[in-house]
């Protein structure tokens, strides 16, 4: 199956690179700032100062400074990381060559045709946005794909070390480090032998980055500076208010930014759970509810003149409307987790898929703790959105496999 993945990688890479070349590459917004900063005579001193006064994304910003004024090199690397993302997912879920091709196809189609274009434009096609969101995500999913390969003791520690380096670099994204810290211990608990050892080594490499982020004086200073710039009302919010804001953002992700992907999940679950009539009916009810809520969202945004994210303040975050949105996210998440668990025949896989789904929303909900929750637009949903898209592709692959099995019988 190695040849299949090699061919897939080059096809996806060439398509992505050709698109970027035809589209054209230009600097805008933060690109201009980093383009100027890239000329600093001492980059490492700049990064140290940056860590102390603004951000702990040291590895990410080092990459940005090195690449921002080399547009063709960025196009090459960005296409590389997109291909890595797609092929890593295929490696994780595929059992044969046909599965690998279908998984890649489903994943690309879900990303391109079921998510709002602002998500793709700012998270994948923008130079600064791609280095901050796509590249760390690509490294993280590559790390989980490599964990799947750690099935024997032969060359285990060499492979585990390489995997740990991948997780280390991916974890300089705050959202990704949270995902890694949830999923790596889960894998270590569910699996034994070489996979557990490799997962624990990767966890050991991730923890120092998490500590580095938490202890960054720049993150604290930036928080107070951003409050005044983006959301002065943030000081009036307590912890519960911030969590409600994060849950409300997850609501917009589900029913405004990528409702089609969410609908695909419930449709595929209904097909997979055909032998469990109650679960199948429940999946169809969730599908219908998703369609209704998506239509309501479109109506609300058309009336309120918002694009994709409904903005709350301290005055209305505890309103019935806000609480209803947060409750809907929780109910849908719990119901989907149960259905995902029932849809998997192997219990270990069931636990891993169910936990990964719950964890996928942590990257969105945690944004409620930041005053820039509404400043960056849809790109902040990149991590959660890609994970939900991956789940939709995985379930579509499962549904197709069950259909093929039924036809053969």
Coordinates of C-alpha atoms in Angstrom, one line a residue:
X1 CA 0.0 0.0 0.0
X2 CA 3.1 2.3 0.2
X3 CA 3.0 2.9 -3.5
X4 CA -0.6 4.0 -3.3
X5 CA 0.2 6.5 -0.6
X6 CA 3.2 7.8 -2.5
X7 CA 1.1 8.3 -5.6
X8 CA -1.7 9.9 -3.6
X9 CA 0.7 12.3 -2.0
X10 CA 2.2 13.5 -5.2
X11 CA -1.2 13.9 -6.9
X12 CA -2.6 16.0 -4.0
X13 CA 0.7 18.0 -3.7
X14 CA 0.7 18.8 -7.4
X15 CA -3.0 19.8 -7.5
X16 CA -2.5 22.1 -4.4
X17 CA 0.7 23.6 -5.8
X18 CA -0.8 24.2 -9.2
X19 CA -3.8 25.9 -7.6
X20 CA -1.6 28.2 -5.6
X21 CA 0.5 29.1 -8.6
X22 CA -2.6 29.9 -10.7
X23 CA -4.3 31.8 -7.9
X24 CA -1.3 33.9 -7.2
X25 CA 0.3 34.7 -3.9
X26 CA 0.3 38.1 -2.2
X27 CA 0.9 39.6 1.2
X28 CA -1.9 41.0 3.2
X29 CA -2.8 41.8 6.9
X30 CA -0.2 40.1 9.2
X31 CA 1.9 39.0 6.2
X32 CA 3.0 42.6 5.8
X33 CA 4.1 42.8 9.5
X34 CA 6.1 39.6 9.4
X35 CA 7.6 40.5 6.1
X36 CA 9.1 43.6 7.7
X37 CA 10.1 41.8 10.9
X38 CA 11.9 39.1 8.8
X39 CA 14.6 41.7 8.0
X40 CA 15.6 42.0 11.7
X41 CA 19.4 41.3 12.0
X42 CA 19.0 39.0 15.0
X43 CA 16.0 36.7 14.6
X44 CA 16.7 34.7 17.8
X45 CA 16.8 37.8 19.9
X46 CA 13.5 38.9 18.3
X47 CA 11.9 35.6 19.2
X48 CA 13.1 35.9 22.8
X49 CA 11.7 39.4 23.0
X50 CA 8.5 38.1 21.4
X51 CA 8.2 35.3 23.9
X52 CA 8.5 37.8 26.8
X53 CA 6.2 40.4 25.4
X54 CA 3.7 38.9 23.0
X55 CA 3.5 35.2 22.1
X56 CA 4.8 31.7 22.9
X57 CA 4.4 30.5 19.3
X58 CA 8.2 30.6 18.9
X59 CA 8.6 27.7 16.4
X60 CA 5.6 28.9 14.3
X61 CA 6.9 32.5 14.2
X62 CA 10.4 31.3 13.4
X63 CA 9.0 29.5 10.4
X64 CA 7.0 32.5 9.4
X65 CA 10.0 34.8 9.5
X66 CA 12.0 32.4 7.4
X67 CA 9.3 31.8 4.8
X68 CA 7.2 35.0 4.6
X69 CA 9.4 36.7 1.9
X70 CA 9.8 33.5 -0.2
X71 CA 6.4 33.1 -1.7
X72 CA 7.2 30.2 -4.0
X73 CA 8.9 28.2 -1.2
X74 CA 5.8 28.8 0.9
X75 CA 3.6 27.5 -1.9
X76 CA 5.7 24.4 -2.1
X77 CA 5.7 23.8 1.7
X78 CA 2.0 24.7 2.0
X79 CA 1.1 22.1 -0.7
X80 CA 3.4 19.6 1.1
X81 CA 1.6 20.1 4.4
X82 CA -1.8 19.9 2.8
X83 CA -0.8 16.6 1.1
X84 CA 0.6 15.4 4.5
X85 CA -2.7 16.2 6.2
X86 CA -4.8 14.2 3.7
X87 CA -2.5 11.2 3.4
X88 CA -2.0 11.0 7.2
X89 CA -5.8 10.7 7.7
X90 CA -6.0 8.1 4.9
X91 CA -3.1 6.2 6.6
X92 CA -5.0 6.2 9.9
X93 CA -8.3 5.0 8.6
X94 CA -7.5 2.9 5.5
X95 CA -7.2 -0.9 5.5
X96 CA -6.4 -1.3 1.9
X97 CA -5.6 0.6 -1.3
X98 CA -9.2 1.3 -2.2
X99 CA -9.9 2.7 1.3
X100 CA -6.8 4.9 1.0
X101 CA -8.1 6.5 -2.2
X102 CA -11.6 6.8 -1.0
X103 CA -10.6 8.3 2.4
X104 CA -8.4 10.9 0.6
X105 CA -11.2 11.8 -1.8
X106 CA -13.9 12.1 0.9
X107 CA -11.6 14.2 3.1
X108 CA -10.7 16.7 0.3
X109 CA -14.3 16.9 -0.9
X110 CA -15.6 17.6 2.6
X111 CA -13.0 20.3 3.1
X112 CA -13.5 22.0 -0.2
X113 CA -17.3 21.8 -0.6
X114 CA -18.9 21.7 2.9
X115 CA -17.0 24.5 4.8
X116 CA -17.5 28.2 4.3
X117 CA -14.8 29.7 2.1
X118 CA -13.5 32.1 4.8
X119 CA -12.3 29.1 6.8
X120 CA -10.3 27.8 3.8
X121 CA -9.1 31.3 2.7
X122 CA -7.7 32.4 6.1
X123 CA -6.7 29.0 7.4
X124 CA -5.1 27.3 4.4
X125 CA -4.5 29.8 1.6
X126 CA -3.2 32.8 3.6
X127 CA 0.5 32.7 4.3
X128 CA 0.4 33.7 8.0
X129 CA -2.9 31.7 8.6
X130 CA -1.5 28.5 7.0
X131 CA 1.7 28.5 9.1
X132 CA -0.4 29.1 12.3
X133 CA -3.1 26.6 11.6
X134 CA -2.6 24.2 8.7
X135 CA 1.0 23.4 9.3
X136 CA 0.7 22.5 13.1
X137 CA -2.4 20.5 12.3
X138 CA -0.6 18.6 9.5
X139 CA 2.3 17.8 11.9
X140 CA -0.1 16.6 14.6
X141 CA -2.1 14.3 12.4
X142 CA 1.1 13.0 10.9
X143 CA 2.2 12.2 14.4
X144 CA -0.9 10.1 15.0
X145 CA -0.4 8.4 11.7
X146 CA 3.2 7.5 12.7
X147 CA 1.9 6.1 16.0
X148 CA -0.1 3.6 14.0
X149 CA 3.1 2.3 12.5
X150 CA 4.7 1.7 15.9
X151 CA 3.5 -1.9 16.1
X152 CA 6.8 -3.7 16.6
X153 CA 9.8 -3.3 18.9
X154 CA 12.1 -3.2 15.9
X155 CA 13.5 0.4 15.6
X156 CA 10.8 1.4 18.1
X157 CA 12.8 4.1 19.9
X158 CA 14.2 5.6 16.7
X159 CA 10.6 5.8 15.3
X160 CA 9.2 7.0 18.6
X161 CA 11.8 9.7 18.8
X162 CA 11.0 11.0 15.3
X163 CA 7.2 10.9 16.2
X164 CA 7.9 12.8 19.4
X165 CA 9.8 15.5 17.5
X166 CA 6.7 15.9 15.2
X167 CA 4.4 16.3 18.2
X168 CA 6.8 18.7 19.9
X169 CA 6.8 21.0 16.9
X170 CA 3.0 20.8 16.3
X171 CA 2.3 21.7 20.0
X172 CA 3.4 25.3 19.6
X173 CA -0.1 26.0 18.5
X174 CA -2.3 26.4 21.7
X175 CA -5.2 24.6 20.2
X176 CA -3.1 21.7 18.9
X177 CA -1.3 21.2 22.2
X178 CA -4.6 20.8 24.0
X179 CA -5.7 18.2 21.4
X180 CA -2.4 16.3 21.8
X181 CA -2.6 16.4 25.6
X182 CA -6.0 14.7 25.4
X183 CA -5.5 12.2 22.7
X184 CA -1.9 10.9 23.5
X185 CA -2.9 9.7 27.0
X186 CA -6.1 8.2 25.6
X187 CA -4.0 6.2 23.1
X188 CA -1.6 5.2 25.9
X189 CA -4.5 3.9 28.0
X190 CA -6.3 2.1 25.1
X191 CA -3.2 0.4 23.5
X192 CA -0.4 -1.7 24.8
X193 CA 3.1 -2.6 23.8
X194 CA 5.0 -0.4 21.3
X195 CA 2.1 2.0 20.6
X196 CA 1.8 2.8 24.3
X197 CA 5.5 3.4 24.6
X198 CA 5.6 5.6 21.6
X199 CA 2.5 7.6 22.8
X200 CA 4.1 8.1 26.2
X201 CA 7.3 9.3 24.6
X202 CA 5.4 11.7 22.4
X203 CA 3.4 12.9 25.5
X204 CA 6.7 13.5 27.3
X205 CA 7.8 15.7 24.3
X206 CA 4.5 17.6 24.3
X207 CA 4.4 18.5 28.0
X208 CA 7.5 20.8 27.9
X209 CA 5.9 22.8 25.1
X210 CA 2.7 23.1 27.1
X211 CA 4.7 24.3 30.1
X212 CA 6.6 26.8 27.8
X213 CA 3.2 28.2 26.7
X214 CA 1.7 28.4 30.2
X215 CA 4.8 30.2 31.6
X216 CA 5.1 32.7 28.7
X217 CA 5.0 36.2 30.1
X218 CA 4.2 37.4 26.6
X219 CA 0.9 35.5 26.6
X220 CA -0.1 37.3 29.8
X221 CA 0.9 40.7 28.5
X222 CA -0.8 40.0 25.2
X223 CA -4.0 39.1 26.9
X224 CA -4.3 42.5 28.6
X225 CA -3.3 44.3 25.5
X226 CA -5.8 42.5 23.3
X227 CA -8.6 43.1 25.8
X228 CA -8.4 46.9 25.1
X229 CA -7.9 46.4 21.4
X230 CA -10.6 43.8 20.6
X231 CA -13.0 43.3 23.5
X232 CA -13.0 45.8 26.4
X233 CA -16.1 44.0 27.7
X234 CA -14.0 40.9 28.3
X235 CA -13.2 42.1 31.8
X236 CA -16.9 41.8 32.7
X237 CA -17.1 38.1 31.9
X238 CA -16.6 35.4 34.5
X239 CA -15.4 31.9 33.7
X240 CA -18.9 30.5 33.1
X241 CA -19.6 33.4 30.7
X242 CA -16.4 32.6 28.8
X243 CA -17.2 28.9 28.5
X244 CA -20.7 29.9 27.3
X245 CA -19.1 32.1 24.7
X246 CA -16.9 29.2 23.5
X247 CA -19.9 26.8 23.3
X248 CA -21.8 29.4 21.3
X249 CA -18.8 29.6 18.9
X250 CA -19.0 25.8 18.6
X251 CA -22.7 26.2 17.8
X252 CA -21.8 28.5 14.9
X253 CA -19.2 26.0 13.7
X254 CA -21.7 23.2 13.7
X255 CA -24.7 25.0 12.1
X256 CA -23.1 27.9 10.1
X257 CA -19.5 27.1 9.1
X258 CA -19.8 23.4 8.4
X259 CA -23.4 22.2 8.8
X260 CA -23.0 20.0 5.7
X261 CA -20.1 18.0 7.2
X262 CA -22.2 17.6 10.4
X263 CA -25.1 16.4 8.3
X264 CA -22.9 13.9 6.6
X265 CA -21.9 12.5 9.9
X266 CA -25.5 11.8 10.9
X267 CA -26.4 10.4 7.5
X268 CA -23.5 8.0 7.6
X269 CA -24.3 7.0 11.2
X270 CA -27.8 6.2 10.1
X271 CA -26.5 4.0 7.3
X272 CA -23.9 2.3 9.5
X273 CA -26.4 1.7 12.4
X274 CA -29.1 0.1 10.1
X275 CA -29.2 -3.0 12.4
X276 CA -30.0 -0.9 15.4
X277 CA -33.3 0.7 14.6
X278 CA -33.5 3.0 17.6
X279 CA -30.0 4.4 17.0
X280 CA -30.7 4.7 13.3
X281 CA -33.9 6.7 13.9
X282 CA -32.0 8.9 16.5
X283 CA -29.3 9.6 13.8
X284 CA -32.0 10.6 11.3
X285 CA -33.6 12.9 13.9
X286 CA -30.2 14.6 14.5
X287 CA -29.8 15.0 10.8
X288 CA -33.2 16.7 10.5
X289 CA -32.4 18.9 13.5
X290 CA -29.1 19.9 11.9
X291 CA -30.9 20.9 8.7
X292 CA -33.6 22.9 10.6
X293 CA -31.0 24.6 12.9
X294 CA -28.8 25.5 9.8
X295 CA -31.8 27.1 8.1
X296 CA -32.6 29.0 11.3
X297 CA -29.0 30.2 11.5
X298 CA -29.1 31.4 7.9
X299 CA -32.2 33.4 8.8
X300 CA -30.7 34.8 12.0
X301 CA -27.5 35.9 10.3
X302 CA -29.4 37.5 7.4
X303 CA -31.5 39.5 9.9
X304 CA -28.6 40.4 12.2
X305 CA -26.2 41.1 9.4
X306 CA -23.5 38.7 10.6
X307 CA -21.4 36.5 8.3
X308 CA -20.8 33.2 10.3
X309 CA -20.3 34.0 14.0
X310 CA -22.8 35.5 16.3
X311 CA -21.1 37.9 18.7
X312 CA -22.0 38.0 22.4
X313 CA -21.2 40.4 25.2
X314 CA -21.5 40.4 28.9
X315 CA -25.0 41.8 28.6
X316 CA -26.4 38.9 26.6
X317 CA -24.1 35.9 27.2
X318 CA -26.4 34.6 29.9
X319 CA -29.6 35.3 27.9
X320 CA -32.0 32.4 27.1
X321 CA -30.8 32.6 23.5
X322 CA -27.1 32.1 24.5
X323 CA -27.8 29.3 27.0
X324 CA -30.0 27.5 24.5
X325 CA -27.2 27.5 21.9
X326 CA -24.7 26.2 24.5
X327 CA -27.1 23.5 25.6
X328 CA -27.7 22.5 22.0
X329 CA -24.0 22.0 21.5
X330 CA -23.7 19.8 24.6
X331 CA -26.8 17.7 23.8
X332 CA -25.6 17.2 20.2
X333 CA -22.1 16.3 21.4
X334 CA -23.3 13.8 23.9
X335 CA -25.7 12.2 21.5
X336 CA -23.2 12.0 18.7
X337 CA -20.6 10.5 21.1
X338 CA -23.1 7.7 22.0
X339 CA -23.9 7.0 18.4
X340 CA -20.2 6.9 17.4
X341 CA -19.6 4.5 20.2
X342 CA -22.4 2.2 19.0
X343 CA -21.3 2.4 15.4
X344 CA -17.9 0.8 16.0
X345 CA -17.7 -2.9 16.4
X346 CA -14.3 -2.9 18.1
X347 CA -14.6 -1.3 21.6
X348 CA -11.1 0.2 21.6
X349 CA -11.8 1.9 18.3
X350 CA -15.2 3.0 19.7
X351 CA -13.6 4.7 22.7
X352 CA -10.9 6.4 20.6
X353 CA -13.3 7.7 18.0
X354 CA -15.8 8.9 20.6
X355 CA -13.1 10.7 22.7
X356 CA -11.5 12.2 19.6
X357 CA -14.9 13.7 18.6
X358 CA -15.4 15.3 22.0
X359 CA -11.9 16.6 22.0
X360 CA -12.3 18.1 18.6
X361 CA -14.5 20.8 20.1
X362 CA -12.0 21.7 22.8
X363 CA -10.1 23.7 20.2
X364 CA -13.2 25.9 19.7
X365 CA -14.6 26.1 23.2
X366 CA -11.2 27.1 24.7
X367 CA -11.3 30.3 22.5
X368 CA -13.9 31.7 24.9
X369 CA -11.0 32.3 27.2
X370 CA -9.5 34.8 24.8
X371 CA -10.6 38.4 24.1
X372 CA -9.8 37.8 20.4
X373 CA -12.5 35.2 20.1
X374 CA -14.3 37.3 17.5
X375 CA -11.3 39.1 16.0
X376 CA -9.8 36.4 13.8
X377 CA -13.0 35.2 12.0
X378 CA -13.5 31.6 10.9
X379 CA -9.8 30.6 10.8
X380 CA -9.9 30.0 14.6
X381 CA -12.2 27.1 13.9
X382 CA -9.5 25.4 11.7
X383 CA -8.4 22.7 14.2
X384 CA -11.9 21.6 15.3
X385 CA -13.2 22.0 11.7
X386 CA -10.6 19.8 10.2
X387 CA -11.2 17.1 12.9
X388 CA -14.9 17.1 12.2
X389 CA -14.2 16.9 8.5
X390 CA -11.9 14.0 9.1
X391 CA -14.7 12.2 11.1
X392 CA -17.2 12.8 8.3
X393 CA -14.7 11.3 5.8
X394 CA -14.1 8.3 8.1
X395 CA -17.8 7.6 8.5
X396 CA -18.4 8.0 4.8
X397 CA -15.7 5.4 4.2
X398 CA -17.3 3.1 6.7
X399 CA -20.7 3.5 5.1
X400 CA -19.3 2.7 1.7
X401 CA -17.5 -0.4 3.1
X402 CA -20.7 -1.7 4.6
X403 CA -22.5 -1.1 1.3
X404 CA -19.9 -3.1 -0.6
X405 CA -20.1 -5.9 2.0
X406 CA -23.9 -6.0 1.7
X407 CA -23.7 -6.2 -2.1
X408 CA -21.1 -9.0 -2.0
X409 CA -23.3 -11.0 0.3

